[in-house]
PDB file of C-alpha atoms in Angstrom:
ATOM      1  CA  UNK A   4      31.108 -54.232 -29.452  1.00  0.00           C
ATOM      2  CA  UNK A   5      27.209 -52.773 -30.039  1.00  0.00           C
ATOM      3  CA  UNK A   6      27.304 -49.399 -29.422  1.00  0.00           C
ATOM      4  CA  UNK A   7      24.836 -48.837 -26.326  1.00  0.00           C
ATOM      5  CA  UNK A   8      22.356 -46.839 -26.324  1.00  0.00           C
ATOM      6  CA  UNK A   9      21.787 -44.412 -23.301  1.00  0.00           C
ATOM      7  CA  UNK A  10      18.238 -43.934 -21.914  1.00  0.00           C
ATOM      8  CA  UNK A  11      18.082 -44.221 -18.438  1.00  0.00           C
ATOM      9  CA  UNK A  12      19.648 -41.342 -16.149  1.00  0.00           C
ATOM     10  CA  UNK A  13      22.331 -43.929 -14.651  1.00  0.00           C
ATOM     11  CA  UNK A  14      23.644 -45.097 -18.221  1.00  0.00           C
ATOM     12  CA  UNK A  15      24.301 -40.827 -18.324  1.00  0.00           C
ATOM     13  CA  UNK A  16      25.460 -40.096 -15.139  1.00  0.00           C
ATOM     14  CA  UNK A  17      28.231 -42.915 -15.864  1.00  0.00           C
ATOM     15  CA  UNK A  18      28.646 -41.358 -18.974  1.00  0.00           C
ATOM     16  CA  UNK A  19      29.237 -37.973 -17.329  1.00  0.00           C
ATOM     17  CA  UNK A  20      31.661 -39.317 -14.961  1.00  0.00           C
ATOM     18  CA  UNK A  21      34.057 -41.467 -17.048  1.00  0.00           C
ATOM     19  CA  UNK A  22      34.917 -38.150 -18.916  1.00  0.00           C
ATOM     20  CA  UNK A  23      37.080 -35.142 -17.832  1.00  0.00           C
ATOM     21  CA  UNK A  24      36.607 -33.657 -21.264  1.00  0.00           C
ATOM     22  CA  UNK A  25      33.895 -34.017 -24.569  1.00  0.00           C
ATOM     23  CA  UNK A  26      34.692 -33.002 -28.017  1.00  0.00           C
ATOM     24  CA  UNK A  27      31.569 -31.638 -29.434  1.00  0.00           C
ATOM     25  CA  UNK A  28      30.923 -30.859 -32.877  1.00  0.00           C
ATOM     26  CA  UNK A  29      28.984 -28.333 -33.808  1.00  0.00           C
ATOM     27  CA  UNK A  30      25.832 -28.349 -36.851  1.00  0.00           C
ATOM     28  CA  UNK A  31      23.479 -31.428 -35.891  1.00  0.00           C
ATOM     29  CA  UNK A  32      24.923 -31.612 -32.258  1.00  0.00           C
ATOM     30  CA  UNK A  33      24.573 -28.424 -30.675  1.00  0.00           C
ATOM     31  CA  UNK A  34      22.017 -26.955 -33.204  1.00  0.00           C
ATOM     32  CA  UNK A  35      20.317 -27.728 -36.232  1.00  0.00           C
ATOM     33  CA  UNK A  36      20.269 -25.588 -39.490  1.00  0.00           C
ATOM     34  CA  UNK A  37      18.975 -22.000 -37.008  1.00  0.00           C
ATOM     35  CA  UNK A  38      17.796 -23.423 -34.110  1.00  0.00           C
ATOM     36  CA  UNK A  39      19.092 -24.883 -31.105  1.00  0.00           C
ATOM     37  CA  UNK A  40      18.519 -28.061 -30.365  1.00  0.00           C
ATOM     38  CA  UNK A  41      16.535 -28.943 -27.093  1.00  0.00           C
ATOM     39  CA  UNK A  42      17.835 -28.150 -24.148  1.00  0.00           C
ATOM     40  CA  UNK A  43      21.422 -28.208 -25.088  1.00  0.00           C
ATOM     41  CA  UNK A  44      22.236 -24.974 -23.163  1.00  0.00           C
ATOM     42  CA  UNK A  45      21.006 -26.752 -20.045  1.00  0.00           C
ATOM     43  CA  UNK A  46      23.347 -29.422 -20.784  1.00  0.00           C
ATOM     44  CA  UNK A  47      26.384 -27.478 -21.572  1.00  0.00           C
ATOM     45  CA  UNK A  48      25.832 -25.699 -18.637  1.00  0.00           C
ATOM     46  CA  UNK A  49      25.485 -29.016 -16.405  1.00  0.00           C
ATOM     47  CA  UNK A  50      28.763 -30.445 -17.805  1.00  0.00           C
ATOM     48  CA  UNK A  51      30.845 -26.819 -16.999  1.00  0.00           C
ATOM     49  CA  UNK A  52      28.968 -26.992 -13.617  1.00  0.00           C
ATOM     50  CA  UNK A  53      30.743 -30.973 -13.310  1.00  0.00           C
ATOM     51  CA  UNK A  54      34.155 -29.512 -13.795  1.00  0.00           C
ATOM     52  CA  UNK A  55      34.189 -30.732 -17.292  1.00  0.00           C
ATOM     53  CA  UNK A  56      36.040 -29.122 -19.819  1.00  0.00           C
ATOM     54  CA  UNK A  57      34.184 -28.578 -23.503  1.00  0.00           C
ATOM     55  CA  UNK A  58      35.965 -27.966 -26.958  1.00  0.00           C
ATOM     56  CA  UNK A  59      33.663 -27.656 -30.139  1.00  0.00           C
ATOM     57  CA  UNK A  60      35.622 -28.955 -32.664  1.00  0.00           C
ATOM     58  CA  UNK A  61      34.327 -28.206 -36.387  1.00  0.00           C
ATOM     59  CA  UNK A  62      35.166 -29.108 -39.988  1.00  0.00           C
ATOM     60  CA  UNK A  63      33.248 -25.499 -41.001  1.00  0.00           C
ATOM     61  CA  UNK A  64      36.022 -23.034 -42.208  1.00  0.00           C
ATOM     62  CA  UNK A  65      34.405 -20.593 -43.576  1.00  0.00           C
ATOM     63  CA  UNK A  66      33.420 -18.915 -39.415  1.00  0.00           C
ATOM     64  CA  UNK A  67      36.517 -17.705 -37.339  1.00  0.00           C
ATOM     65  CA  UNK A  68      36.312 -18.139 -34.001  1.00  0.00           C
ATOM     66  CA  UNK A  69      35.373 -14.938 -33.112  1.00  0.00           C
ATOM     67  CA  UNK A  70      32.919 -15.640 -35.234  1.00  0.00           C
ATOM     68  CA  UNK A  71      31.488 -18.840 -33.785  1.00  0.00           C
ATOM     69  CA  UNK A  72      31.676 -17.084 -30.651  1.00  0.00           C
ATOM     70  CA  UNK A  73      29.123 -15.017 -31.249  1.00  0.00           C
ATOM     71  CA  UNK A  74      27.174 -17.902 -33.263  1.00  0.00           C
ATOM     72  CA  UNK A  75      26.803 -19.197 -30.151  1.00  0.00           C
ATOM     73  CA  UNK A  76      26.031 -16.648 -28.276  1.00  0.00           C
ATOM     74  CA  UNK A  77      22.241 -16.214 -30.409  1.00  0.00           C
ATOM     75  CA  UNK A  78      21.889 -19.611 -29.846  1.00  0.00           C
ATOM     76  CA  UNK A  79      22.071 -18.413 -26.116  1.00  0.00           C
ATOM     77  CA  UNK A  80      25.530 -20.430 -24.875  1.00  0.00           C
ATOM     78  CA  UNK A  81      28.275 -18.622 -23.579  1.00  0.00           C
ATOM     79  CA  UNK A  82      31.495 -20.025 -24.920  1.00  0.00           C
ATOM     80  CA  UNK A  83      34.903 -18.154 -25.781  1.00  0.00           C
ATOM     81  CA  UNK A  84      37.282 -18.520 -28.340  1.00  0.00           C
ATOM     82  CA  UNK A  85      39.590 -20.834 -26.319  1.00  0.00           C
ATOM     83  CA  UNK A  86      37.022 -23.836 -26.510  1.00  0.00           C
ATOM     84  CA  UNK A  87      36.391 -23.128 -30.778  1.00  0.00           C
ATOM     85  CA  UNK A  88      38.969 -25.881 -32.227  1.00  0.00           C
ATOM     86  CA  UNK A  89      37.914 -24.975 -35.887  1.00  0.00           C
ATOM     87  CA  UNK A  90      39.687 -26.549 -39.202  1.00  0.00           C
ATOM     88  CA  UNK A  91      40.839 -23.184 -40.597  1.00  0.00           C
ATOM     89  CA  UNK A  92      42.442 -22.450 -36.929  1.00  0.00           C
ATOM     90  CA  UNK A  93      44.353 -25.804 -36.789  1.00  0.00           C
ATOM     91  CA  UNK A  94      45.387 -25.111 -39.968  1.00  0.00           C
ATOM     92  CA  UNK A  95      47.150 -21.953 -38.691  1.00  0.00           C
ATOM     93  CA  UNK A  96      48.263 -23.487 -35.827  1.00  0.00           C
ATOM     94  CA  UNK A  97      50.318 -26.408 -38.367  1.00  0.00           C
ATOM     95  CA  UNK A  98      51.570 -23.920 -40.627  1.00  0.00           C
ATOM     96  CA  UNK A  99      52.654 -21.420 -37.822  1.00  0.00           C
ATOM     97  CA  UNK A 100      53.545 -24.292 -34.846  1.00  0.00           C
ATOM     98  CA  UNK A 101      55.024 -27.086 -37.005  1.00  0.00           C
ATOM     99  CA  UNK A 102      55.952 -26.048 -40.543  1.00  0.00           C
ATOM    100  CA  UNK A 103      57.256 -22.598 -38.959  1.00  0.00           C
ATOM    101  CA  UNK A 104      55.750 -20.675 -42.453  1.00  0.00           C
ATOM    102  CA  UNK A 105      58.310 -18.688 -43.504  1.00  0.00           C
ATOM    103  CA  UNK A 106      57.117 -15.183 -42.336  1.00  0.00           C
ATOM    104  CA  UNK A 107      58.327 -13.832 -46.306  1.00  0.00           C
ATOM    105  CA  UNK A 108      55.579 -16.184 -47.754  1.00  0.00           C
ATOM    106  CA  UNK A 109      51.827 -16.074 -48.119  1.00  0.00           C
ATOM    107  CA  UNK A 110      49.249 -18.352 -48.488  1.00  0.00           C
ATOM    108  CA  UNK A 111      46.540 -18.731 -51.321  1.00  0.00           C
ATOM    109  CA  UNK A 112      43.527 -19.272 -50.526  1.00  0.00           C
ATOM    110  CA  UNK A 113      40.183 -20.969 -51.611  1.00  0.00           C
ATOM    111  CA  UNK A 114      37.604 -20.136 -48.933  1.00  0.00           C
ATOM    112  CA  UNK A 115      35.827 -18.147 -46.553  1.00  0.00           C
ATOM    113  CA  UNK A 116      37.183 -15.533 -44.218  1.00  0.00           C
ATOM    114  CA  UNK A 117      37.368 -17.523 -41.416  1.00  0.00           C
ATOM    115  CA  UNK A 118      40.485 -18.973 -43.222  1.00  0.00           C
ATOM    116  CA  UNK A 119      42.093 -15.466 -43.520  1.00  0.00           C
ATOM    117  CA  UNK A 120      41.417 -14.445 -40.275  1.00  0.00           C
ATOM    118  CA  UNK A 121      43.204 -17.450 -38.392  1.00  0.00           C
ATOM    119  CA  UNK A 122      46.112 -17.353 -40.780  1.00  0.00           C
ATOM    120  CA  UNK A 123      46.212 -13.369 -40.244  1.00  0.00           C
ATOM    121  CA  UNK A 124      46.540 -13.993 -36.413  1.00  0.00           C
ATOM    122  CA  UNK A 125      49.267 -16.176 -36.468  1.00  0.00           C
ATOM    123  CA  UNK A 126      51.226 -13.350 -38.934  1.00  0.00           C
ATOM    124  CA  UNK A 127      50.412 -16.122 -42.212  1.00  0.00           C
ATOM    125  CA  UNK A 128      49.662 -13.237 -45.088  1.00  0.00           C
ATOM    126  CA  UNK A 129      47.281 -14.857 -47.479  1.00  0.00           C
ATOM    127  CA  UNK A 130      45.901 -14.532 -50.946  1.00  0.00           C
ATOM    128  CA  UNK A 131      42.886 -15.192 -53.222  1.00  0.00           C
ATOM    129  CA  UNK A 132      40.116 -13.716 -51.594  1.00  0.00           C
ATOM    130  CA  UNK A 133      39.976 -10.660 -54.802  1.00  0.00           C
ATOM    131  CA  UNK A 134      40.205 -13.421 -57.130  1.00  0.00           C
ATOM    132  CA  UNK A 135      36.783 -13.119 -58.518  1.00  0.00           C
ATOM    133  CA  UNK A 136      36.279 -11.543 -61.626  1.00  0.00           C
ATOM    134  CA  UNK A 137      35.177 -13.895 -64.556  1.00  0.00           C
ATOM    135  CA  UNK A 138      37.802 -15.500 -66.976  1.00  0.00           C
ATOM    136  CA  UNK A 139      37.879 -16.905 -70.529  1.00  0.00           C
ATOM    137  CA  UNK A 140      40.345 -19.351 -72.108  1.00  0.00           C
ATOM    138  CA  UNK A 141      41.946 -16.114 -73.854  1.00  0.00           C
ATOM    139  CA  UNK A 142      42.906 -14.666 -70.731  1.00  0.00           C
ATOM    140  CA  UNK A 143      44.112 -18.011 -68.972  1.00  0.00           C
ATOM    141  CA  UNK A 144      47.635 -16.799 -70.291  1.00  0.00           C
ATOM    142  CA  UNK A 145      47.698 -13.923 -67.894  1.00  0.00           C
ATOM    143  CA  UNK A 146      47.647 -16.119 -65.218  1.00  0.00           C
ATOM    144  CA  UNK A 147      51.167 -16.761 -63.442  1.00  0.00           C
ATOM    145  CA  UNK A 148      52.431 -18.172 -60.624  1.00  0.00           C
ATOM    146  CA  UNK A 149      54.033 -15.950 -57.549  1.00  0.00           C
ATOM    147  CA  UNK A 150      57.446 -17.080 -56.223  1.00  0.00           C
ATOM    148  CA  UNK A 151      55.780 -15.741 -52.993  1.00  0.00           C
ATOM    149  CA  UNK A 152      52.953 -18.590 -52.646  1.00  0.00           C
ATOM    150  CA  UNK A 153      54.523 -21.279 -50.207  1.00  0.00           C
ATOM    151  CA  UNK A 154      51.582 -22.417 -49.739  1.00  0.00           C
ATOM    152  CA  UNK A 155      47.985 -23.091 -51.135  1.00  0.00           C
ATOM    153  CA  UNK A 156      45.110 -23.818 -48.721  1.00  0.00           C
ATOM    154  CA  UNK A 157      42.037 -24.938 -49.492  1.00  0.00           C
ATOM    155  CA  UNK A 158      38.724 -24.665 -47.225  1.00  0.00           C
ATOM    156  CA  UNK A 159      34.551 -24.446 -48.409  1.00  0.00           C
ATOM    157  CA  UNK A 160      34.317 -21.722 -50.566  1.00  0.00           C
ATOM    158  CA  UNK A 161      30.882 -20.425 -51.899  1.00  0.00           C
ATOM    159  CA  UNK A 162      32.159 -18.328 -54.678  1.00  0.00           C
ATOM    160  CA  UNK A 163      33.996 -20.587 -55.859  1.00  0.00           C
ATOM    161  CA  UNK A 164      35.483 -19.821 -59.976  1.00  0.00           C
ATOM    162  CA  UNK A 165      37.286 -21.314 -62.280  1.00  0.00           C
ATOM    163  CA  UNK A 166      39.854 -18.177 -62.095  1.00  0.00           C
ATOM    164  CA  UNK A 167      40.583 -19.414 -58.326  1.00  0.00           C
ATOM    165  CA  UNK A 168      41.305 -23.004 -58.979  1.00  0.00           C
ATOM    166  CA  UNK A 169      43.648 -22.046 -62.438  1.00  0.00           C
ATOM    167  CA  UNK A 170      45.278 -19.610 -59.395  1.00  0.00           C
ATOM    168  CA  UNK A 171      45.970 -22.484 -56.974  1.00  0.00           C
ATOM    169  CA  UNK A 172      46.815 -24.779 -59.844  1.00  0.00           C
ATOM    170  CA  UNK A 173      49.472 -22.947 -61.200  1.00  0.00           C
ATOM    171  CA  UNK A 174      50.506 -22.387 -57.609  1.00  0.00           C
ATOM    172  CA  UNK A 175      50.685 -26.031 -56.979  1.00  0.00           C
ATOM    173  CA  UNK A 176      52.288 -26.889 -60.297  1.00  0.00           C
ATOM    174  CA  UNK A 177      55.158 -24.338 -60.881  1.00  0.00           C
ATOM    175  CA  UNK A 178      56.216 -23.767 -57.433  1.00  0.00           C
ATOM    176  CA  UNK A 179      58.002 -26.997 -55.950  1.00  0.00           C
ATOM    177  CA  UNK A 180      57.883 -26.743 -52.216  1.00  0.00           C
ATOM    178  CA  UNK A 181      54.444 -25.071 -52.150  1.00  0.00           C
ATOM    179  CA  UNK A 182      52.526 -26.652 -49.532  1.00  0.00           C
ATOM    180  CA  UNK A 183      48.653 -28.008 -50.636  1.00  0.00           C
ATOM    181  CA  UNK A 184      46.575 -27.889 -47.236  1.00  0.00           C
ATOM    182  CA  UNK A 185      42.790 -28.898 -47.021  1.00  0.00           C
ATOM    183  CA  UNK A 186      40.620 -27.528 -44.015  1.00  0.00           C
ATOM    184  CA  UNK A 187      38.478 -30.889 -44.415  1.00  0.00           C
ATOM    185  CA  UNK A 188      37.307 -33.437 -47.190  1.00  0.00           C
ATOM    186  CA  UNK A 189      33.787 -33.560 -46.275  1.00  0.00           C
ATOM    187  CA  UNK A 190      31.608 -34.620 -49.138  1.00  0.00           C
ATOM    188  CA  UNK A 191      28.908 -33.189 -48.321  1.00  0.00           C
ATOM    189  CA  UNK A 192      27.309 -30.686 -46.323  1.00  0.00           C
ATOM    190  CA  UNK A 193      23.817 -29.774 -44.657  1.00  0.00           C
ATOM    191  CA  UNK A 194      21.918 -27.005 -46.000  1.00  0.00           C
ATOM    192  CA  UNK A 195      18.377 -27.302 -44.227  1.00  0.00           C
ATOM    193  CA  UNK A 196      15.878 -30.017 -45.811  1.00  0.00           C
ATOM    194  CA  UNK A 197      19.081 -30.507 -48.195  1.00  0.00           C
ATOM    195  CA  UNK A 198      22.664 -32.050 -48.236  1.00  0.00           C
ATOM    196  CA  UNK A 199      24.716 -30.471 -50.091  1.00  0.00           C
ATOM    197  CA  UNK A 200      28.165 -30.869 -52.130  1.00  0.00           C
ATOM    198  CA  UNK A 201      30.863 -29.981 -49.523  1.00  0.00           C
ATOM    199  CA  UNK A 202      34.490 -28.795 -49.641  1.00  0.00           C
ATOM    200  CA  UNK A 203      35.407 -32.263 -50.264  1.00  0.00           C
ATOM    201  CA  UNK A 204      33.840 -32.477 -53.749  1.00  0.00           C
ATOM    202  CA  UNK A 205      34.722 -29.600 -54.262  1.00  0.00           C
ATOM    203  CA  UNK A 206      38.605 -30.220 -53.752  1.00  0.00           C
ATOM    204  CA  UNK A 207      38.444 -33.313 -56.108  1.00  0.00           C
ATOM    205  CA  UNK A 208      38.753 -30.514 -58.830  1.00  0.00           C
ATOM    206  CA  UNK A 209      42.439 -29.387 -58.067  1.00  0.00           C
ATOM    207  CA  UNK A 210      43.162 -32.622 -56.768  1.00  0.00           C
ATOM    208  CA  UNK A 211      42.904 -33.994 -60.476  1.00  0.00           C
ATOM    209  CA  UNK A 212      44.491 -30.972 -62.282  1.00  0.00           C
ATOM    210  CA  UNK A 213      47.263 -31.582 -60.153  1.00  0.00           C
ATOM    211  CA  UNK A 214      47.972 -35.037 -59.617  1.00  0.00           C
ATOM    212  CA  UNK A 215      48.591 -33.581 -55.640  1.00  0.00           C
ATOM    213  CA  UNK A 216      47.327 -34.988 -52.838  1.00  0.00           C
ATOM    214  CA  UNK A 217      46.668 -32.592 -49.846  1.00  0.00           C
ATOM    215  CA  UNK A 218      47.464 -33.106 -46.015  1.00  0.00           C
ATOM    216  CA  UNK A 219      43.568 -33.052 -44.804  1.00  0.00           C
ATOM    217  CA  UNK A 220      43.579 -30.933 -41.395  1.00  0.00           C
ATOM    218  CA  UNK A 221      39.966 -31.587 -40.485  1.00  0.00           C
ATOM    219  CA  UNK A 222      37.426 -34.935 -38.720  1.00  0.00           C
ATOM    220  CA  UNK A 223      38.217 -37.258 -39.474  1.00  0.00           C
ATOM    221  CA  UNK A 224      42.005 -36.734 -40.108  1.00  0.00           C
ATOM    222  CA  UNK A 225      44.604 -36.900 -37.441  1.00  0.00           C
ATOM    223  CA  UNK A 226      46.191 -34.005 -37.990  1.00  0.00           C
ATOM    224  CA  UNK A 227      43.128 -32.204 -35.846  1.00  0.00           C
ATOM    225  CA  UNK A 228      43.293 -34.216 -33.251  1.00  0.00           C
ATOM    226  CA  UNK A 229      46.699 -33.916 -32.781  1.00  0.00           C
ATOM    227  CA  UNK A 230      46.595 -30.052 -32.593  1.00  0.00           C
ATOM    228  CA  UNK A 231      44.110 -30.484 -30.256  1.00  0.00           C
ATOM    229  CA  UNK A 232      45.467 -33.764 -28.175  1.00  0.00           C
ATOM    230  CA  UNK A 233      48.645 -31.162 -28.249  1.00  0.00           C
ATOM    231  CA  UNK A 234      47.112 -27.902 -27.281  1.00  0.00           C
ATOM    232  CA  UNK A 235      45.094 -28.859 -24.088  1.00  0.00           C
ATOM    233  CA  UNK A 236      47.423 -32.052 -23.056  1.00  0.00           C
ATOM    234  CA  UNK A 237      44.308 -34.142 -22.934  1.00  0.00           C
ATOM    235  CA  UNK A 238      44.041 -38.185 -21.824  1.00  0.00           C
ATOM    236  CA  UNK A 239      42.518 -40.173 -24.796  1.00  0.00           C
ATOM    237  CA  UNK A 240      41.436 -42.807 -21.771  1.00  0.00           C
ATOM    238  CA  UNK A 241      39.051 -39.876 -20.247  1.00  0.00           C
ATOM    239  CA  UNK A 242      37.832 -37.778 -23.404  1.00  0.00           C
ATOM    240  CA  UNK A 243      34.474 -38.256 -25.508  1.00  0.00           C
ATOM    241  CA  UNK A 244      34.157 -37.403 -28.977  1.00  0.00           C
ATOM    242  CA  UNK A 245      30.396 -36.138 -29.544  1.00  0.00           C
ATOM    243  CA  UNK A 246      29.251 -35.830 -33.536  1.00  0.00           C
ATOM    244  CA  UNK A 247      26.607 -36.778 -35.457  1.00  0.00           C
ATOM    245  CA  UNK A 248      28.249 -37.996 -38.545  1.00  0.00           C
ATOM    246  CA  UNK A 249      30.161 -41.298 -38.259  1.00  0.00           C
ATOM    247  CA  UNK A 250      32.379 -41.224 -41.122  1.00  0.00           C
ATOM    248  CA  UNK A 251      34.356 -38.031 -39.512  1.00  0.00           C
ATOM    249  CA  UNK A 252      33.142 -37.282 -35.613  1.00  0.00           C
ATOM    250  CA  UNK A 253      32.646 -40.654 -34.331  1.00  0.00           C
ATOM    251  CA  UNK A 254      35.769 -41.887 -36.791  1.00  0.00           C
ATOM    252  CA  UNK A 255      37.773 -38.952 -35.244  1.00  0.00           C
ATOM    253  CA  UNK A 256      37.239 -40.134 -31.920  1.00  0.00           C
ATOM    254  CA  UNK A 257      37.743 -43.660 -32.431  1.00  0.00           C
ATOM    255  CA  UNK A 258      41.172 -43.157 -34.211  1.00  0.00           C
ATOM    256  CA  UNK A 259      42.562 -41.361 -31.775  1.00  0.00           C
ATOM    257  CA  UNK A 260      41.131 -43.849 -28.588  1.00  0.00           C
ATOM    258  CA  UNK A 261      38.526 -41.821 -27.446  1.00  0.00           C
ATOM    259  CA  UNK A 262      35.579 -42.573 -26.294  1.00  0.00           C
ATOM    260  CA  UNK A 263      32.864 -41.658 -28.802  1.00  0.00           C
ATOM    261  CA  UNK A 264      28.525 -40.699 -28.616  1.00  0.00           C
ATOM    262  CA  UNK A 265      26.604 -39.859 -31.400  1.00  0.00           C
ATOM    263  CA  UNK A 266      23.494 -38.397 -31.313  1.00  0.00           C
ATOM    264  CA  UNK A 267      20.269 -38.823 -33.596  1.00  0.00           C
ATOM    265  CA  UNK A 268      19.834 -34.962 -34.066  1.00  0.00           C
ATOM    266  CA  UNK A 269      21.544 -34.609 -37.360  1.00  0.00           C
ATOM    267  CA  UNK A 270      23.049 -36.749 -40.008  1.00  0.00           C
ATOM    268  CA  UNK A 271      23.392 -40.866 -38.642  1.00  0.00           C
ATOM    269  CA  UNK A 272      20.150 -42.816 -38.223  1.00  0.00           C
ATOM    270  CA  UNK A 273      20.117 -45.116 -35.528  1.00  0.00           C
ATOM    271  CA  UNK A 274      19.755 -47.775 -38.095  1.00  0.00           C
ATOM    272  CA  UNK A 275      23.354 -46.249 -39.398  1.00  0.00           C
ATOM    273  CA  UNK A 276      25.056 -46.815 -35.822  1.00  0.00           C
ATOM    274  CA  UNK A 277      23.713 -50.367 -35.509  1.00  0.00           C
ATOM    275  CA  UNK A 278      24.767 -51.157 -39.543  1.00  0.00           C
ATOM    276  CA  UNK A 279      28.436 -53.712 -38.051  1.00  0.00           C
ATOM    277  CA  UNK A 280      29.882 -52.193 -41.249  1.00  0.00           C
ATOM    278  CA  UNK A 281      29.751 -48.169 -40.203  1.00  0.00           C
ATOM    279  CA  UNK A 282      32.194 -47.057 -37.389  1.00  0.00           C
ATOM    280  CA  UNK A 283      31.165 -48.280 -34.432  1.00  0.00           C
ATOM    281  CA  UNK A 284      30.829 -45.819 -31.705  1.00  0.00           C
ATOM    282  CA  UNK A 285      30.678 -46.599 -28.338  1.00  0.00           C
ATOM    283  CA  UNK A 286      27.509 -44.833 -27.027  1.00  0.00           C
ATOM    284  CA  UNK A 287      24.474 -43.150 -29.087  1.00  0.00           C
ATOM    285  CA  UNK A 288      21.836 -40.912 -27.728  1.00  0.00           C
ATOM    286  CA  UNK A 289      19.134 -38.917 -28.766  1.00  0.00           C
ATOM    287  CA  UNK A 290      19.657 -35.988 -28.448  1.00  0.00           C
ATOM    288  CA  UNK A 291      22.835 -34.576 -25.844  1.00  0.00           C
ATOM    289  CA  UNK A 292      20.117 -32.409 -24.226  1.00  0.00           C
ATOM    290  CA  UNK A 293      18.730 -35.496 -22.624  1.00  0.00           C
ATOM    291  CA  UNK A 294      22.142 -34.683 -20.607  1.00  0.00           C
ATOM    292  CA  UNK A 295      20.021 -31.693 -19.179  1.00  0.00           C
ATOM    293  CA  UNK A 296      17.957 -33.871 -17.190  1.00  0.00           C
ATOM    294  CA  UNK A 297      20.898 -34.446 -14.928  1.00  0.00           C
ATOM    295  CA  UNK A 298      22.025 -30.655 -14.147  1.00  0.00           C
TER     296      UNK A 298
END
């Protein structure tokens, strides 16, 4: 099917109506680099004002919740921490909800703080975040692993070193039931006028020293969606995924049967959306403050 494109206010009010709850990501959907984009507070606040519930679901690990709470909040939307479905947090919520960690165990990590802070509120102790001083092949023999590492997790990290992967290598190598856990595999990532290399490529690294293959938590994965399917008991048949990237949102949506919209505000053009060999989503859009025009 052509994904359709909505223009006129009866193509959104349909929209609108056929959904109880939207998945939104974040970067290129509700703003772009440090602004908002147009009007989206109007439209956020029309949907809430519908009954409809709103979860902002992002690959970004490197923010806690808290964190993107307060993100938001410059960008003048009110949101709380319940509607933040982040990578780092659903990989707490596997490790603590269906592994059951073993509360004796910690976790290394290579990322930002938004890692450590999830896996600190679900009682995970964690790893990695010291391990930045410079290293030589001399001193690579003073590296060992720790019986206590049951698992190593792996997120964006922009102090990244070659001391932190030979960490999580040995990790992964010399302890056999330790865990390997990526946040997301994004290739890339937008930095302004710029994409840049994302956790993804960045993952490749240990992926190859290892031989190891991680479980990937984030879009467009399944593991995510299940946490979040899971957590607020949603119906596939009345959800709509909202991204501007259609190799993980609208691919996220689509492999778990939801409905799917991607706007034109960050990363797909609309000549991506209409290519028949990218993921085809069901609806496109400008931008999802032309949803404002409805409120």
């Amino acid at each position: 099917m052509v994904p359709k494109k909505l223009v006129m206010r009866q193509d959104l009010e349909s929209l609108v109506e056929q959904h109880d709850t939207f998945l939104f990501d974040c970067d290129g959907v509700i703003w772009n680099g440090k602004h908002a984009i147009k009007n989206v507070s109007a439209a956020l606040d029309m949907l809430r004002k519908r009954g409809k519930r709103l979860i902002f679901v992002t690959n970004n690990s490197a923010t806690s919740r808290k964190d993107y709470v307060a993100k938001f909040a410059r960008y003048g939307i009110q949101t709380s921490t319940d509607e933040i479905f982040s990578s780092a947090y659903a990989t707490a919520v596997y490790l603590h909800d269906v592994v059951r960690f073993s509360s004796d165990k910690k976790a290394y990590v290579i990322g930002g703080s938004g890692i450590h802070h999830e896996l600190a509120e679900v009682g995970i102790s964690t790893l990695g975040s010291d391990d930045t001083a410079s290293i030589n092949l001399d001193m690579l023999a003073d590296i060992h692993p720790s019986p206590d590492v049951g698992a190593v997790v792996f997120g964006i990290d922009y102090e990244i070193s070659y001391r932190k992967l030979a960490c999580a290598h040995t990790h992964l190598t010399q302890n056999p039931d330790c865990l390997f856990i990526a946040t997301n595999n994004d290739r890339t990532l937008p930095g302004g006028k710029y994409m840049f290399p994302g956790c993804g490529s960045l993952l490749s690294a240990l992926e190859h020293s290892t031989q190891k293959s991680p479980l990937v938590m984030g879009k467009p994965n399944k593991p995510m969606l299940d946490c979040v399917m899971q957590k607020f008991h949603l119906d596939p048949a009345r959800t709509c995924m909202v991204g501007d990237r259609l190799d993980t949102d609208i691919l996220f949506g689509i492999s778990g049967g939801l409905s799917t919209l991607c706007v034109l505000t960050g990363v797909a053009a609309e000549s991506d959306i209409l290519s028949p060999t990218s993921p085809q989503t069901t609806y496109y859009i400008q931008s999802i403050g032309d949803l404002a025009v409805l409120d």
